mmCIF file of C-alpha atoms and ligand atoms in Angstrom:
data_model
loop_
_atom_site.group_PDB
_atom_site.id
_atom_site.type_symbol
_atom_site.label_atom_id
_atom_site.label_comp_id
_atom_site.label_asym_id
_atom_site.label_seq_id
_atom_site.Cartn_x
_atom_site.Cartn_y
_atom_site.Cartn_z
ATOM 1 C CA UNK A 26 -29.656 32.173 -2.665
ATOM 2 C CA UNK A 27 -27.899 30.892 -5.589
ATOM 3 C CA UNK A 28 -24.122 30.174 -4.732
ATOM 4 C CA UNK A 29 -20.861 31.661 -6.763
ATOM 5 C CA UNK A 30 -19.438 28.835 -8.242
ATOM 6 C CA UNK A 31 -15.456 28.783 -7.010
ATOM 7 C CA UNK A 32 -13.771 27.363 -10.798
ATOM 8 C CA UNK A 33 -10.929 25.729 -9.662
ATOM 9 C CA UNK A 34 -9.647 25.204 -13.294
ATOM 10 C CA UNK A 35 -9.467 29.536 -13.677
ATOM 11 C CA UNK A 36 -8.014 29.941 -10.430
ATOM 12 C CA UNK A 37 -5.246 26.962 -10.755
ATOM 13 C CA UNK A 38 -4.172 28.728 -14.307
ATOM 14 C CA UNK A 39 -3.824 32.231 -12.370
ATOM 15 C CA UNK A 40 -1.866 30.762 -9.923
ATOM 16 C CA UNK A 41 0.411 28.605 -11.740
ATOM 17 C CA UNK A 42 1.142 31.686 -14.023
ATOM 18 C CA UNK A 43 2.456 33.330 -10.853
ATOM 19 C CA UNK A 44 4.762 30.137 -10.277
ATOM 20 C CA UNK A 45 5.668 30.133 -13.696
ATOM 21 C CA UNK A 46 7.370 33.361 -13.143
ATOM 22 C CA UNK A 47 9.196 31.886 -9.821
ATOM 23 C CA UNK A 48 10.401 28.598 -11.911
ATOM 24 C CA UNK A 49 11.476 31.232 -14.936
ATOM 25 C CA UNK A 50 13.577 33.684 -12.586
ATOM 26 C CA UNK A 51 15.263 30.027 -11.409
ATOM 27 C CA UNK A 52 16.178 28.622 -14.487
ATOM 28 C CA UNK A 53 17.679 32.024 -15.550
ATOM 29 C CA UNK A 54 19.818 31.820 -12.655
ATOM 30 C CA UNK A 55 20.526 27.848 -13.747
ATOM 31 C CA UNK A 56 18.345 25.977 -11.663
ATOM 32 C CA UNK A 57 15.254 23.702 -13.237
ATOM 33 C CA UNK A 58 12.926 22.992 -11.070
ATOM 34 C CA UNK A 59 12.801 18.845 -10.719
ATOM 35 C CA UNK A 60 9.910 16.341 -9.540
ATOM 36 C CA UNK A 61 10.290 12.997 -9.358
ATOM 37 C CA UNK A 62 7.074 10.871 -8.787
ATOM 38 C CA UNK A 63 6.527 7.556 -8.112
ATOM 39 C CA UNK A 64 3.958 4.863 -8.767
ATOM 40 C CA UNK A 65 4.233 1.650 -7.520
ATOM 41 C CA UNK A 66 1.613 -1.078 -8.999
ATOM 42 C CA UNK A 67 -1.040 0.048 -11.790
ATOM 43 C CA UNK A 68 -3.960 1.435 -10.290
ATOM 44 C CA UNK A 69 -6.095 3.025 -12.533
ATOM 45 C CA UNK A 70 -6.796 6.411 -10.201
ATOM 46 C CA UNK A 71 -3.427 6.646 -9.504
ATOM 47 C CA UNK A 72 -1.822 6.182 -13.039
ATOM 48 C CA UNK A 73 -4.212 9.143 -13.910
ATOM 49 C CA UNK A 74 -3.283 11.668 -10.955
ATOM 50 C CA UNK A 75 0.610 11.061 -11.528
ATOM 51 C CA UNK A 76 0.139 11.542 -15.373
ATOM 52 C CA UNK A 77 -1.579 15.051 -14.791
ATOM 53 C CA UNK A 78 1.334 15.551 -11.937
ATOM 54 C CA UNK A 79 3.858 15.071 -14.968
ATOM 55 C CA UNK A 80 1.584 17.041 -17.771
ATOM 56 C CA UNK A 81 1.342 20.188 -15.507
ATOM 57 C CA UNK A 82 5.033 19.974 -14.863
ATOM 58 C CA UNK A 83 5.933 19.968 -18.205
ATOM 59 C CA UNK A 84 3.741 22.904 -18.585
ATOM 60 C CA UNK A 85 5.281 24.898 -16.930
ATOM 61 C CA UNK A 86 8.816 23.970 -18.367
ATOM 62 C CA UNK A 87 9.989 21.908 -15.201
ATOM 63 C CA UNK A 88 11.707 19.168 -15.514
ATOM 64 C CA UNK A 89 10.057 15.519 -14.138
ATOM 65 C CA UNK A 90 10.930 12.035 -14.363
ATOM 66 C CA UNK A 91 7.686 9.142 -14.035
ATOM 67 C CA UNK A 92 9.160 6.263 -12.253
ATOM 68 C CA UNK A 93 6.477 3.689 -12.604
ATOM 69 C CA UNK A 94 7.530 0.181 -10.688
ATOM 70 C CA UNK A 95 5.850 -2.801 -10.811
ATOM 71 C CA UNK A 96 3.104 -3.662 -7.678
ATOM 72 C CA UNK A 97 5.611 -6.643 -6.176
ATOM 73 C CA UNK A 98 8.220 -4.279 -5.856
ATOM 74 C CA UNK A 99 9.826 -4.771 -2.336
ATOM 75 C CA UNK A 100 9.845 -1.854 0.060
ATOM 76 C CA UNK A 101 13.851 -2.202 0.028
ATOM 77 C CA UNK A 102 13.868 -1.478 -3.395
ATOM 78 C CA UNK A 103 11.140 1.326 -3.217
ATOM 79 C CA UNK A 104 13.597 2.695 -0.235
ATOM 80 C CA UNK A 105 16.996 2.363 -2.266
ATOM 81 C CA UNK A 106 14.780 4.942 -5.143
ATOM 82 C CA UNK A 107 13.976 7.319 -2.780
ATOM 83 C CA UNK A 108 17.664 7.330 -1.718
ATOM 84 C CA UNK A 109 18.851 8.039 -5.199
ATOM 85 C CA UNK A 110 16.530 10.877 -6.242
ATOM 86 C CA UNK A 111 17.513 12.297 -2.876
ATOM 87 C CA UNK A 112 20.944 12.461 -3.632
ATOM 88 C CA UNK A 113 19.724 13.778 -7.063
ATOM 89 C CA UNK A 114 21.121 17.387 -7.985
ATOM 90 C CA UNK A 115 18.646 17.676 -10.789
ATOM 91 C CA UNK A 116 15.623 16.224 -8.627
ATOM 92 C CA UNK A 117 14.099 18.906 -6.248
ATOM 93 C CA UNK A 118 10.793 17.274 -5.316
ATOM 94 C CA UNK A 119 10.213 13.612 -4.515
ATOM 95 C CA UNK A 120 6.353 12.100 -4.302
ATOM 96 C CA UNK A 121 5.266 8.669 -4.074
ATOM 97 C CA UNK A 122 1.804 8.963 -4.697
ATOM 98 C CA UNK A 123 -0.494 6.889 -2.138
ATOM 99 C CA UNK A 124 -1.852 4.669 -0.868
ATOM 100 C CA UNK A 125 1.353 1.917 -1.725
ATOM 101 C CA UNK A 126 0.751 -1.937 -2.156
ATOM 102 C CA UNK A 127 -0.033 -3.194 1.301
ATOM 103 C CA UNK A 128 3.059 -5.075 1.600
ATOM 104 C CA UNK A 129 5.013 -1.755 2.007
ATOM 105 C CA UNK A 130 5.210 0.003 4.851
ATOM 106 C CA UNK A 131 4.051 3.433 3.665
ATOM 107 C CA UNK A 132 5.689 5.654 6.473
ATOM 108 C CA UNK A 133 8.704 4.516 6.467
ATOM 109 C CA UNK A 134 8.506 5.488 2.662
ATOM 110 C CA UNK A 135 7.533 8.976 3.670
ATOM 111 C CA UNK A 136 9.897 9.027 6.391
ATOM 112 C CA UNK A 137 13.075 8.332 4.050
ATOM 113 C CA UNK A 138 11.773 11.095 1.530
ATOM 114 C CA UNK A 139 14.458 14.273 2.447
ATOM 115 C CA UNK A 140 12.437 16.907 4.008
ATOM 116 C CA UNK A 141 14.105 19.375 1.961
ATOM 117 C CA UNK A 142 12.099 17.328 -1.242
ATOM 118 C CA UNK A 143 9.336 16.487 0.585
ATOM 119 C CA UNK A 144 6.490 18.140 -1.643
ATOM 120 C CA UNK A 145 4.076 16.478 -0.171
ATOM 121 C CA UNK A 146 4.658 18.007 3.034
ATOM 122 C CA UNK A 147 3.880 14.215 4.226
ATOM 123 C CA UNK A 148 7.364 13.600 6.157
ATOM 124 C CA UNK A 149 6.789 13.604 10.168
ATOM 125 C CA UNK A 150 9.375 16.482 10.413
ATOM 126 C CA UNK A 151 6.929 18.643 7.672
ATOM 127 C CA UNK A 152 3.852 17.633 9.546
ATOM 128 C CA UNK A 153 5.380 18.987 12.894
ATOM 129 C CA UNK A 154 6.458 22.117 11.210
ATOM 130 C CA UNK A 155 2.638 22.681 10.006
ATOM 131 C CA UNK A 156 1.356 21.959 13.402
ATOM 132 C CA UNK A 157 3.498 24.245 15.191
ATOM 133 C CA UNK A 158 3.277 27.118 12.854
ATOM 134 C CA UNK A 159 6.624 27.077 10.871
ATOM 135 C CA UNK A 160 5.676 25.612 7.793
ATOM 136 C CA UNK A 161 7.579 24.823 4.711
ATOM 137 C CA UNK A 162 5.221 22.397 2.608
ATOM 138 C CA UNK A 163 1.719 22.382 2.955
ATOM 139 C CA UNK A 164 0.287 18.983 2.009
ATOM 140 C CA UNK A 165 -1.098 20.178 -2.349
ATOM 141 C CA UNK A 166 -5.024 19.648 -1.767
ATOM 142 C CA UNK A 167 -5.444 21.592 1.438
ATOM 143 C CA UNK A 168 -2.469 23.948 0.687
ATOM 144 C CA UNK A 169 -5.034 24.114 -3.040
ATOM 145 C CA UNK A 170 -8.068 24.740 -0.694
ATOM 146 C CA UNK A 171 -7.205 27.885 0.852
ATOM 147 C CA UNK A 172 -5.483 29.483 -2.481
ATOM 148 C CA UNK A 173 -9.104 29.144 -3.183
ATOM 149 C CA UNK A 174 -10.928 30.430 -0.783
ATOM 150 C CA UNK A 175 -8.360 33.397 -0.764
ATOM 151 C CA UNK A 176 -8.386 33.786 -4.677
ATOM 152 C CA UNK A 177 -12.698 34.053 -3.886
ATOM 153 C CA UNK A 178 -12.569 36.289 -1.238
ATOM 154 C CA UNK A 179 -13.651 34.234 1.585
ATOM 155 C CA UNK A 180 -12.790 35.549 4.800
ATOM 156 C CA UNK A 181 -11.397 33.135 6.978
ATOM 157 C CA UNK A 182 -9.950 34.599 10.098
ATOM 158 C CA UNK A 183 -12.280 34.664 13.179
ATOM 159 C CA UNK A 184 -14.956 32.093 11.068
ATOM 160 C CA UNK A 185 -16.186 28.588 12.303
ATOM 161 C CA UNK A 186 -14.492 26.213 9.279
ATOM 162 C CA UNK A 187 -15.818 22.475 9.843
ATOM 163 C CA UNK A 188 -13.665 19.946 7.827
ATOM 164 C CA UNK A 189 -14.785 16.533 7.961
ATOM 165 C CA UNK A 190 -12.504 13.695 7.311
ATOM 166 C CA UNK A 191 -9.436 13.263 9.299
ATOM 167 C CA UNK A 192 -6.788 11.867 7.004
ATOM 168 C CA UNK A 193 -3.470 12.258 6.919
ATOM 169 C CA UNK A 194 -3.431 13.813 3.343
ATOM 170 C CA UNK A 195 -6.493 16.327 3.552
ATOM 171 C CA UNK A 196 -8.292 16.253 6.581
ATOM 172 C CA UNK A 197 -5.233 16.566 9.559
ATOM 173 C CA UNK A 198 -3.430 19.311 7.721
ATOM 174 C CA UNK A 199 -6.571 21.405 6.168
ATOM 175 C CA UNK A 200 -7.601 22.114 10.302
ATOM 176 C CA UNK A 201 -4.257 22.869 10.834
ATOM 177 C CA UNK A 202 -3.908 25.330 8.031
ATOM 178 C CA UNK A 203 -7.478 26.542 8.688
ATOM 179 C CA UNK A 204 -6.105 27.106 12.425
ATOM 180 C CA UNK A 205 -3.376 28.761 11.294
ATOM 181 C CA UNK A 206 -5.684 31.302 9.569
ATOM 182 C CA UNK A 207 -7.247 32.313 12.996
ATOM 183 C CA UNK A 208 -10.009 30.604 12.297
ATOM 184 C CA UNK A 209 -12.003 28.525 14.759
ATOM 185 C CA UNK A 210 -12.143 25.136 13.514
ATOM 186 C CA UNK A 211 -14.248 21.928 14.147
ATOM 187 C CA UNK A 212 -12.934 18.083 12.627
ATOM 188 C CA UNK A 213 -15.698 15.547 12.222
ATOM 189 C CA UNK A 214 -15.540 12.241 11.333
ATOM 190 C CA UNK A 215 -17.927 9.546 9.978
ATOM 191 C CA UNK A 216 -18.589 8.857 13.854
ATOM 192 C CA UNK A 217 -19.678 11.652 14.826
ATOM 193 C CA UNK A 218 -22.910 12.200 16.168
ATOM 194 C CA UNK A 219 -25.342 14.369 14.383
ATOM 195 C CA UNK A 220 -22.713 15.489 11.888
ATOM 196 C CA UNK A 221 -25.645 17.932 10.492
ATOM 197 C CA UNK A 222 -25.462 19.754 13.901
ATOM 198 C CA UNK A 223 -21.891 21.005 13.058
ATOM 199 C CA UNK A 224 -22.387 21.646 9.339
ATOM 200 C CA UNK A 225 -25.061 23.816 9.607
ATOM 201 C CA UNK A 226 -23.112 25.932 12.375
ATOM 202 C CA UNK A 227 -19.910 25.846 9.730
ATOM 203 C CA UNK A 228 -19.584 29.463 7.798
ATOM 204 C CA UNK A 229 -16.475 27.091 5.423
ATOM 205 C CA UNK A 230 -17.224 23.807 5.166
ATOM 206 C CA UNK A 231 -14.804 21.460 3.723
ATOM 207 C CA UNK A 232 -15.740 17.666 2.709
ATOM 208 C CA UNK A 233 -13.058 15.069 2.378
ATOM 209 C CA UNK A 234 -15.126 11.665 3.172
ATOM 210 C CA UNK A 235 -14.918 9.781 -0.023
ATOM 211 C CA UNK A 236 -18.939 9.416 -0.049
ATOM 212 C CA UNK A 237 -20.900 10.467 -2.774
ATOM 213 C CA UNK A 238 -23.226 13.537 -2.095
ATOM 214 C CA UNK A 239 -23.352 12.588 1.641
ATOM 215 C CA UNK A 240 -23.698 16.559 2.225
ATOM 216 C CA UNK A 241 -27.178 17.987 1.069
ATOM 217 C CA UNK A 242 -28.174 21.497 1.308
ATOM 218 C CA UNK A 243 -30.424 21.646 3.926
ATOM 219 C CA UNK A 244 -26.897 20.639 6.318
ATOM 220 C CA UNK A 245 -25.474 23.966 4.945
ATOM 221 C CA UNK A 246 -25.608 27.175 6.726
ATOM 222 C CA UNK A 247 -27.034 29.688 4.456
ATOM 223 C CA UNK A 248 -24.367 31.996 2.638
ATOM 224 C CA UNK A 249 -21.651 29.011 3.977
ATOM 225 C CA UNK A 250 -18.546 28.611 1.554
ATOM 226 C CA UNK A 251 -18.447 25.039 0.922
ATOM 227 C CA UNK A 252 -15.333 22.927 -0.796
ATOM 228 C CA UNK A 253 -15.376 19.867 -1.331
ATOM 229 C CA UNK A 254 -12.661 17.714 -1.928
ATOM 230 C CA UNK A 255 -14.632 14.533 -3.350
ATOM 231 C CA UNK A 256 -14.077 12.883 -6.183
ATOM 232 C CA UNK A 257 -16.770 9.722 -6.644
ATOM 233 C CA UNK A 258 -17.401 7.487 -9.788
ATOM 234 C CA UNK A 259 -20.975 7.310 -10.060
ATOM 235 C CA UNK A 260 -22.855 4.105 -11.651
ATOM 236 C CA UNK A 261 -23.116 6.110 -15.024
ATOM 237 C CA UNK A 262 -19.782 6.722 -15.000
ATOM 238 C CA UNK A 263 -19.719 10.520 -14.182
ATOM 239 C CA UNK A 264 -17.899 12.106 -11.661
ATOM 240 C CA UNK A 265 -19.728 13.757 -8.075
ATOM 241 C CA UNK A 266 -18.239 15.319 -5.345
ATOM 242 C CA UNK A 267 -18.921 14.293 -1.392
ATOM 243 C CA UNK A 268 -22.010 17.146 -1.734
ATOM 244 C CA UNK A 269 -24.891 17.095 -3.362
ATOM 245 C CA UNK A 270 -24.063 20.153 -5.486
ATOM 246 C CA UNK A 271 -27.611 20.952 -6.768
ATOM 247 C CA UNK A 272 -29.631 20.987 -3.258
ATOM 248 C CA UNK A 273 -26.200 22.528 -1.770
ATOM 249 C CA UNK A 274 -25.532 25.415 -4.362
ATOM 250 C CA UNK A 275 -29.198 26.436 -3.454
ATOM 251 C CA UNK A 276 -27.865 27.649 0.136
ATOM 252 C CA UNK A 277 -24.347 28.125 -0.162
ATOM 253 C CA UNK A 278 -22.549 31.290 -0.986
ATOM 254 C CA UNK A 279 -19.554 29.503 -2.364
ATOM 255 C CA UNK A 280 -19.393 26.337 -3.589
ATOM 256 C CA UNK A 281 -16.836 24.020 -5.685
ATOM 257 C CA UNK A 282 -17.694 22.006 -8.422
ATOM 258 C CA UNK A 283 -16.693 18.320 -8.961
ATOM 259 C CA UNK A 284 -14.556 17.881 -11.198
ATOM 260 C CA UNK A 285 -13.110 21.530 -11.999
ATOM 261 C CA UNK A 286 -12.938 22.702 -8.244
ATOM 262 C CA UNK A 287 -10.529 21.411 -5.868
ATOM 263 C CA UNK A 288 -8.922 18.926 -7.936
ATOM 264 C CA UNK A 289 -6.752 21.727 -9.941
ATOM 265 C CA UNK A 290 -5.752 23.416 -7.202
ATOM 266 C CA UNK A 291 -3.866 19.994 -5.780
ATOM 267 C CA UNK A 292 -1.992 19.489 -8.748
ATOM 268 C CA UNK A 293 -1.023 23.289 -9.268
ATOM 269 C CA UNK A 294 0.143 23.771 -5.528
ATOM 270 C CA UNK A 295 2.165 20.679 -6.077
ATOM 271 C CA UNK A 296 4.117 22.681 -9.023
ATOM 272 C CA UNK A 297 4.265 25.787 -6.213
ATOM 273 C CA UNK A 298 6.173 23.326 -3.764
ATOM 274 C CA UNK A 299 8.532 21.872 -6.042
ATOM 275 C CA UNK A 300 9.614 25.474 -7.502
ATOM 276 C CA UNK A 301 9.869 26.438 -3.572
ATOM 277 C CA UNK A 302 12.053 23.438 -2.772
ATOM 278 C CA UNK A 303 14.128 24.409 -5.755
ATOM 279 C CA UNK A 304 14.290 27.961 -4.916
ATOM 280 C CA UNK A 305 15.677 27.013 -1.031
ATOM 281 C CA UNK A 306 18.022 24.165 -2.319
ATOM 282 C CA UNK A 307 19.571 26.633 -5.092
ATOM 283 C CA UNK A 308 19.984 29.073 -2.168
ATOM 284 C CA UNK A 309 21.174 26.479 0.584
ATOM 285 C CA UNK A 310 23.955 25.452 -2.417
ATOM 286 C CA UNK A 311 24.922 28.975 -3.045
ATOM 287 C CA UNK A 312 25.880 28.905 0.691
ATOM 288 C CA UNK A 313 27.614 26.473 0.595
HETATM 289 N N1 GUN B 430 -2.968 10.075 -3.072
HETATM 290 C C1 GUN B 430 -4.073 10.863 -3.022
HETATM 291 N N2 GUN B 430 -3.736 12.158 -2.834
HETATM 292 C C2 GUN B 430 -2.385 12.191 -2.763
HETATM 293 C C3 GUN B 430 -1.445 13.240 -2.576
HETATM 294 O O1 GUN B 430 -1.790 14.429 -2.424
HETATM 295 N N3 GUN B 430 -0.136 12.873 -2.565
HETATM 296 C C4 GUN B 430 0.255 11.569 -2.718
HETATM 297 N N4 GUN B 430 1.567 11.309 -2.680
HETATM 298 N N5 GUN B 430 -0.587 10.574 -2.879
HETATM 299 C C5 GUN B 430 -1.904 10.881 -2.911
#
């Protein structure tokens, strides 16, 4: 079996095209979508995620500011920010992008982000609204990760979906939304034991481990729809996912490619939850 190759880069234009048309209606009615992101030091990784954050926003005619502070920035002033933009009329999203030098305390940044901006879906009130059902932000990559599988016709509900990785940012909330779906889900880690035992009984498989090809295809169940969320500088400089994509596309019947699968989708769902937050703060104001 040769797998369909999910493009992440076709699927992210269709569905910003469909938020374009959300973030249109708004600013007809006076309202411009706003994200503010923040960086705080200079790593390299980083500086290149929030500058395609900033690009896609501009595509689609939002409005952004790129607050870039310097890596000895103290976590008072990071806090006394985050207070500002929240207060901000023409800010409607907020992200810090992570992980934050080690001398700040990184949820007590998250926890002074409003909830109502919190586009991340990373504040402890937005995580307990994903885990009991009633979501308003799904965290980008996994909230990017089943817009895919949706947009490719995978079938979730009633399915055994295997994440592995248990972060905060992909892992946690991609079981929950996976749950959510009706499907039966199983979270490994890098202890688990015989990790191949549950990826081979996985029909959606989704890898968020940081390690280069660690997934080969004979750990794939045949016809499985694989994602992977890796993104790993190789010694040659080019980019691989967590799975070994040519032994894996051999078996799967779906599979990402790194780049141009997943890591669209994160950026593009981030747009989605900023015009949402400025679609419920225009209404909340009209209320008012
Ligand atoms: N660092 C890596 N991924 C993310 C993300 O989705 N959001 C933020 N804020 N930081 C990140």
């Amino acid at each position: 079996m040769t797998a369909k190759i999910i493009d992440g880069r076709a699927i992210a234009q269709e569905v910003r095209a469909e938020w374009k048309v959300r973030a249109d209606e708004l600013k007809v009615r006076g309202t411009t979508p706003g994200l503010a992101v923040i960086i705080v030091g200079d790593d390299p990784a980083s500086k290149v995620y929030v500058a395609n954050k900033v690009k896609a926003c501009a595509e689609l005619g939002l409005y952004s500011e790129h607050i870039v502070l310097s890596a000895d920035t103290s976590e008072e002033a990071l806090l006394k920010k985050i207070l500002e933009l929240n207060e901000d009329p023409k800010i409607h999203g907020i992200l810090v992008q992570l992980p934050v030098p080690k001398h700040i305390n990184s949820s007590k940044v998250l926890d002074a982000i409003s909830p109502e901006k919190d586009v991340d879906g990373f504040h402890p009130m937005n995580v307990g609204a994903l885990a009991t059902g009633s979501m308003r932000f799904a965290p980008c990559t996994p909230y990017g990760v089943m817009k895919l599988l949706e947009k490719s016709g995978v079938l979730i509900e009633g399915k055994h979906a295997v994440v592995i990785g248990r972060s905060n940012i992909v892992g946690k909330p991609m079981a929950l939304l996976l749950l959510q779906a009706n499907a039966t889900v199983t979270i490994c880690t890098s202890k688990t034991i015989d990790l191949a035992k549950h990826t081979r009984d996985a029909d959606i498989l989704v890898v968020a481990t940081g390690k280069a090809k660690m997934i080969s295809g004979d750990m794939i169940k045949p016809g499985a729809a694989v994602i992977d969320v890796g993104m790993n500088r190789m010694d040659n400089g080019k980019l691989c996912g967590d799975v070994d994509f040519d032994s894996a596309k051999e078996v799967a019947g779906w599979i990402t490619p790194v780049p141009g699968g997943v890591g669209p989708m994160t950026i593009t769902m981030l747009v989605a939850n900023t015009v949402q937050a400025a679609e419920q703060l225009s209404t909340l104001k009209r209320h008012l």
